[in-house]
Amino acid sequence: MGMFDAINISSSALAAQRVRMDVIAQNIANANTTRTENGQPYRRKVVVFEERKQSFADILTQKIGQAQSSSYGGVRVKAILEDPSPFKKVYDPTHPDADQNGYVNYPNVDIVTEMVNMIEASRSYEANVTALNITKSMITRTFEIGK
């Protein structure tokens, strides 16, 4: 593992968790949106992560012998998917989006679940900031050894 691989891994995790927090915030903001552009209620979105693979250039460099160690990938956002769970039906015949029986479809967003997910993403972000700071501190101290 190279000296800067840990920084690259932590920075990829920071970027991925930031996207996750943005999507969670979007879910919370649209928790009561009963009609979107397609005429349906807002559908909750979920972020899917995957391991960040090495680039083609990294693999080619290793294969022709210019690099001795493999670089580590980190994480990236693979996709942002819509949650297929059913909408919440609420009886409100006065609502403009009520059906002929007086029921309104509300988004499949649960505020409590979203807040727990936001706390988890925030803690993961903080943990990666801590790992990044420790790595920077170790690199700085390495340069001070010869003094």
PDB file of C-alpha atoms in Angstrom:
ATOM      1  CA  MET A   1       0.000   0.000   0.000  1.00  0.00           C
ATOM      2  CA  GLY A   2       1.385   3.349  -1.003  1.00  0.00           C
ATOM      3  CA  MET A   3       1.654   6.334   1.271  1.00  0.00           C
ATOM      4  CA  PHE A   4      -1.306   8.127  -0.282  1.00  0.00           C
ATOM      5  CA  ASP A   5      -3.613   5.132  -0.816  1.00  0.00           C
ATOM      6  CA  ALA A   6      -5.170   5.600   2.637  1.00  0.00           C
ATOM      7  CA  ILE A   7      -5.924   9.234   1.785  1.00  0.00           C
ATOM      8  CA  ASN A   8      -7.505   8.202  -1.524  1.00  0.00           C
ATOM      9  CA  ILE A   9      -9.649   5.565   0.208  1.00  0.00           C
ATOM     10  CA  SER A  10     -10.838   7.995   2.880  1.00  0.00           C
ATOM     11  CA  SER A  11     -11.580  10.713   0.319  1.00  0.00           C
ATOM     12  CA  SER A  12     -13.639   8.306  -1.805  1.00  0.00           C
ATOM     13  CA  ALA A  13     -15.647   7.358   1.286  1.00  0.00           C
ATOM     14  CA  LEU A  14     -16.199  11.037   2.133  1.00  0.00           C
ATOM     15  CA  ALA A  15     -17.562  11.701  -1.348  1.00  0.00           C
ATOM     16  CA  ALA A  16     -19.829   8.627  -1.232  1.00  0.00           C
ATOM     17  CA  GLN A  17     -21.242   9.501   2.203  1.00  0.00           C
ATOM     18  CA  ARG A  18     -21.857  13.087   1.065  1.00  0.00           C
ATOM     19  CA  VAL A  19     -23.970  11.794  -1.837  1.00  0.00           C
ATOM     20  CA  ARG A  20     -25.827   9.524   0.587  1.00  0.00           C
ATOM     21  CA  MET A  21     -26.581  12.450   2.935  1.00  0.00           C
ATOM     22  CA  ASP A  22     -27.802  14.524  -0.037  1.00  0.00           C
ATOM     23  CA  VAL A  23     -30.208  11.743  -1.095  1.00  0.00           C
ATOM     24  CA  ILE A  24     -31.481  11.314   2.479  1.00  0.00           C
ATOM     25  CA  ALA A  25     -32.072  15.075   2.713  1.00  0.00           C
ATOM     26  CA  GLN A  26     -33.998  14.910  -0.570  1.00  0.00           C
ATOM     27  CA  ASN A  27     -36.141  12.079   0.854  1.00  0.00           C
ATOM     28  CA  ILE A  28     -36.922  14.096   3.994  1.00  0.00           C
ATOM     29  CA  ALA A  29     -37.735  17.221   1.969  1.00  0.00           C
ATOM     30  CA  ASN A  30     -40.225  15.281  -0.172  1.00  0.00           C
ATOM     31  CA  ALA A  31     -41.870  13.282   2.631  1.00  0.00           C
ATOM     32  CA  ASN A  32     -45.257  14.911   1.897  1.00  0.00           C
ATOM     33  CA  THR A  33     -44.987  15.365  -1.882  1.00  0.00           C
ATOM     34  CA  THR A  34     -48.094  13.693  -3.288  1.00  0.00           C
ATOM     35  CA  ARG A  35     -47.484  14.615  -6.928  1.00  0.00           C
ATOM     36  CA  THR A  36     -44.251  14.783  -8.932  1.00  0.00           C
ATOM     37  CA  GLU A  37     -43.700  15.525 -12.633  1.00  0.00           C
ATOM     38  CA  ASN A  38     -44.923  12.033 -13.564  1.00  0.00           C
ATOM     39  CA  GLY A  39     -48.165  12.501 -11.594  1.00  0.00           C
ATOM     40  CA  GLN A  40     -47.229   9.973  -8.889  1.00  0.00           C
ATOM     41  CA  PRO A  41     -46.173  10.604  -5.286  1.00  0.00           C
ATOM     42  CA  TYR A  42     -42.472  11.004  -4.570  1.00  0.00           C
ATOM     43  CA  ARG A  43     -40.726   7.639  -4.311  1.00  0.00           C
ATOM     44  CA  ARG A  44     -37.980   7.229  -1.686  1.00  0.00           C
ATOM     45  CA  LYS A  45     -34.453   6.930  -3.092  1.00  0.00           C
ATOM     46  CA  VAL A  46     -31.675   4.680  -1.796  1.00  0.00           C
ATOM     47  CA  VAL A  47     -27.927   4.929  -2.495  1.00  0.00           C
ATOM     48  CA  VAL A  48     -26.032   1.764  -3.428  1.00  0.00           C
ATOM     49  CA  PHE A  49     -22.266   1.639  -2.852  1.00  0.00           C
ATOM     50  CA  GLU A  50     -19.688  -0.613  -4.450  1.00  0.00           C
ATOM     51  CA  GLU A  51     -15.950  -1.085  -4.236  1.00  0.00           C
ATOM     52  CA  ARG A  52     -14.095   1.330  -6.496  1.00  0.00           C
ATOM     53  CA  LYS A  53     -12.087  -0.719  -8.933  1.00  0.00           C
ATOM     54  CA  GLN A  54      -8.682   0.182 -10.223  1.00  0.00           C
ATOM     55  CA  SER A  55      -8.543   2.165 -13.416  1.00  0.00           C
ATOM     56  CA  PHE A  56      -7.360   0.600 -16.657  1.00  0.00           C
ATOM     57  CA  ALA A  57      -4.176   2.710 -16.494  1.00  0.00           C
ATOM     58  CA  ASP A  58      -3.359   1.356 -13.010  1.00  0.00           C
ATOM     59  CA  ILE A  59      -3.800  -2.251 -14.119  1.00  0.00           C
ATOM     60  CA  LEU A  60      -1.790  -1.723 -17.324  1.00  0.00           C
ATOM     61  CA  THR A  61       1.066  -0.095 -15.393  1.00  0.00           C
ATOM     62  CA  GLN A  62       1.181  -3.037 -12.976  1.00  0.00           C
ATOM     63  CA  LYS A  63       1.152  -5.619 -15.760  1.00  0.00           C
ATOM     64  CA  ILE A  64       4.078  -4.091 -17.638  1.00  0.00           C
ATOM     65  CA  GLY A  65       6.087  -4.044 -14.434  1.00  0.00           C
ATOM     66  CA  GLN A  66       6.323  -0.349 -13.689  1.00  0.00           C
ATOM     67  CA  ALA A  67       4.483  -0.642 -10.385  1.00  0.00           C
ATOM     68  CA  GLN A  68       5.322  -3.138  -7.666  1.00  0.00           C
ATOM     69  CA  SER A  69       2.343  -2.794  -5.363  1.00  0.00           C
ATOM     70  CA  SER A  70      -1.332  -2.703  -6.183  1.00  0.00           C
ATOM     71  CA  SER A  71      -3.309   0.401  -5.367  1.00  0.00           C
ATOM     72  CA  TYR A  72      -6.427   0.148  -3.264  1.00  0.00           C
ATOM     73  CA  GLY A  73      -9.737   1.311  -4.627  1.00  0.00           C
ATOM     74  CA  GLY A  74     -12.009   2.659  -1.937  1.00  0.00           C
ATOM     75  CA  VAL A  75     -15.747   3.075  -2.484  1.00  0.00           C
ATOM     76  CA  ARG A  76     -18.019   4.760  -5.005  1.00  0.00           C
ATOM     77  CA  VAL A  77     -21.721   5.268  -5.579  1.00  0.00           C
ATOM     78  CA  LYS A  78     -22.919   2.538  -7.916  1.00  0.00           C
ATOM     79  CA  ALA A  79     -26.500   3.740  -8.277  1.00  0.00           C
ATOM     80  CA  ILE A  80     -29.305   5.744  -6.755  1.00  0.00           C
ATOM     81  CA  LEU A  81     -32.387   3.525  -6.877  1.00  0.00           C
ATOM     82  CA  GLU A  82     -36.040   4.104  -6.111  1.00  0.00           C
ATOM     83  CA  ASP A  83     -37.513   2.101  -3.226  1.00  0.00           C
ATOM     84  CA  PRO A  84     -40.277  -0.138  -4.665  1.00  0.00           C
ATOM     85  CA  SER A  85     -42.234  -0.379  -1.390  1.00  0.00           C
ATOM     86  CA  PRO A  86     -45.894   0.696  -1.585  1.00  0.00           C
ATOM     87  CA  PHE A  87     -47.087   4.226  -0.940  1.00  0.00           C
ATOM     88  CA  LYS A  88     -48.888   5.121   2.305  1.00  0.00           C
ATOM     89  CA  LYS A  89     -52.642   5.494   1.875  1.00  0.00           C
ATOM     90  CA  VAL A  90     -54.281   8.171   4.020  1.00  0.00           C
ATOM     91  CA  TYR A  91     -57.996   8.944   4.068  1.00  0.00           C
ATOM     92  CA  ASP A  92     -58.437  12.630   3.240  1.00  0.00           C
ATOM     93  CA  PRO A  93     -61.315  13.274   0.815  1.00  0.00           C
ATOM     94  CA  THR A  94     -60.621  17.045   0.810  1.00  0.00           C
ATOM     95  CA  HIS A  95     -57.090  16.632  -0.588  1.00  0.00           C
ATOM     96  CA  PRO A  96     -56.755  17.565  -4.297  1.00  0.00           C
ATOM     97  CA  ASP A  97     -54.926  14.277  -5.023  1.00  0.00           C
ATOM     98  CA  ALA A  98     -57.543  12.057  -3.358  1.00  0.00           C
ATOM     99  CA  ASP A  99     -58.911   9.180  -5.418  1.00  0.00           C
ATOM    100  CA  GLN A 100     -62.648   8.450  -5.886  1.00  0.00           C
ATOM    101  CA  ASN A 101     -62.721   6.697  -2.458  1.00  0.00           C
ATOM    102  CA  GLY A 102     -61.103   9.681  -0.677  1.00  0.00           C
ATOM    103  CA  TYR A 103     -57.658   8.117  -0.191  1.00  0.00           C
ATOM    104  CA  VAL A 104     -54.414   9.946  -0.932  1.00  0.00           C
ATOM    105  CA  ASN A 105     -51.163   8.164  -1.782  1.00  0.00           C
ATOM    106  CA  TYR A 106     -48.308   9.631   0.249  1.00  0.00           C
ATOM    107  CA  PRO A 107     -44.610   8.910  -0.387  1.00  0.00           C
ATOM    108  CA  ASN A 108     -43.044   5.761   1.029  1.00  0.00           C
ATOM    109  CA  VAL A 109     -40.710   7.911   3.152  1.00  0.00           C
ATOM    110  CA  ASP A 110     -40.507   7.248   6.891  1.00  0.00           C
ATOM    111  CA  ILE A 111     -38.957  10.262   8.639  1.00  0.00           C
ATOM    112  CA  VAL A 112     -37.632   8.199  11.566  1.00  0.00           C
ATOM    113  CA  THR A 113     -35.861   5.766   9.218  1.00  0.00           C
ATOM    114  CA  GLU A 114     -34.415   8.655   7.229  1.00  0.00           C
ATOM    115  CA  MET A 115     -33.117  10.363  10.385  1.00  0.00           C
ATOM    116  CA  VAL A 116     -31.451   7.126  11.547  1.00  0.00           C
ATOM    117  CA  ASN A 117     -29.869   6.772   8.100  1.00  0.00           C
ATOM    118  CA  MET A 118     -28.707  10.406   8.241  1.00  0.00           C
ATOM    119  CA  ILE A 119     -27.072   9.853  11.644  1.00  0.00           C
ATOM    120  CA  GLU A 120     -25.368   6.701  10.343  1.00  0.00           C
ATOM    121  CA  ALA A 121     -24.079   8.503   7.247  1.00  0.00           C
ATOM    122  CA  SER A 122     -22.896  11.421   9.371  1.00  0.00           C
ATOM    123  CA  ARG A 123     -21.003   9.083  11.730  1.00  0.00           C
ATOM    124  CA  SER A 124     -19.404   7.305   8.790  1.00  0.00           C
ATOM    125  CA  TYR A 125     -18.367  10.666   7.375  1.00  0.00           C
ATOM    126  CA  GLU A 126     -16.851  11.671  10.731  1.00  0.00           C
ATOM    127  CA  ALA A 127     -14.996   8.354  10.993  1.00  0.00           C
ATOM    128  CA  ASN A 128     -13.460   8.872   7.556  1.00  0.00           C
ATOM    129  CA  VAL A 129     -12.446  12.440   8.440  1.00  0.00           C
ATOM    130  CA  THR A 130     -10.719  11.045  11.544  1.00  0.00           C
ATOM    131  CA  ALA A 131      -8.957   8.361   9.487  1.00  0.00           C
ATOM    132  CA  LEU A 132      -7.854  11.005   6.985  1.00  0.00           C
ATOM    133  CA  ASN A 133      -6.475  13.253   9.742  1.00  0.00           C
ATOM    134  CA  ILE A 134      -4.596  10.359  11.359  1.00  0.00           C
ATOM    135  CA  THR A 135      -3.066   9.441   8.000  1.00  0.00           C
ATOM    136  CA  LYS A 136      -1.981  13.044   7.414  1.00  0.00           C
ATOM    137  CA  SER A 137      -0.477  13.140  10.904  1.00  0.00           C
ATOM    138  CA  MET A 138       1.457   9.923  10.259  1.00  0.00           C
ATOM    139  CA  ILE A 139       2.825  11.265   6.975  1.00  0.00           C
ATOM    140  CA  THR A 140       3.858  14.526   8.660  1.00  0.00           C
ATOM    141  CA  ARG A 141       5.649  12.664  11.442  1.00  0.00           C
ATOM    142  CA  THR A 142       7.432  10.506   8.879  1.00  0.00           C
ATOM    143  CA  PHE A 143       9.016  13.620   7.402  1.00  0.00           C
ATOM    144  CA  GLU A 144      10.141  14.701  10.883  1.00  0.00           C
ATOM    145  CA  ILE A 145      12.095  11.491  11.581  1.00  0.00           C
ATOM    146  CA  GLY A 146      15.319  12.754  10.013  1.00  0.00           C
ATOM    147  CA  LYS A 147      15.382  16.015  11.946  1.00  0.00           C
TER     148      LYS A 147
END
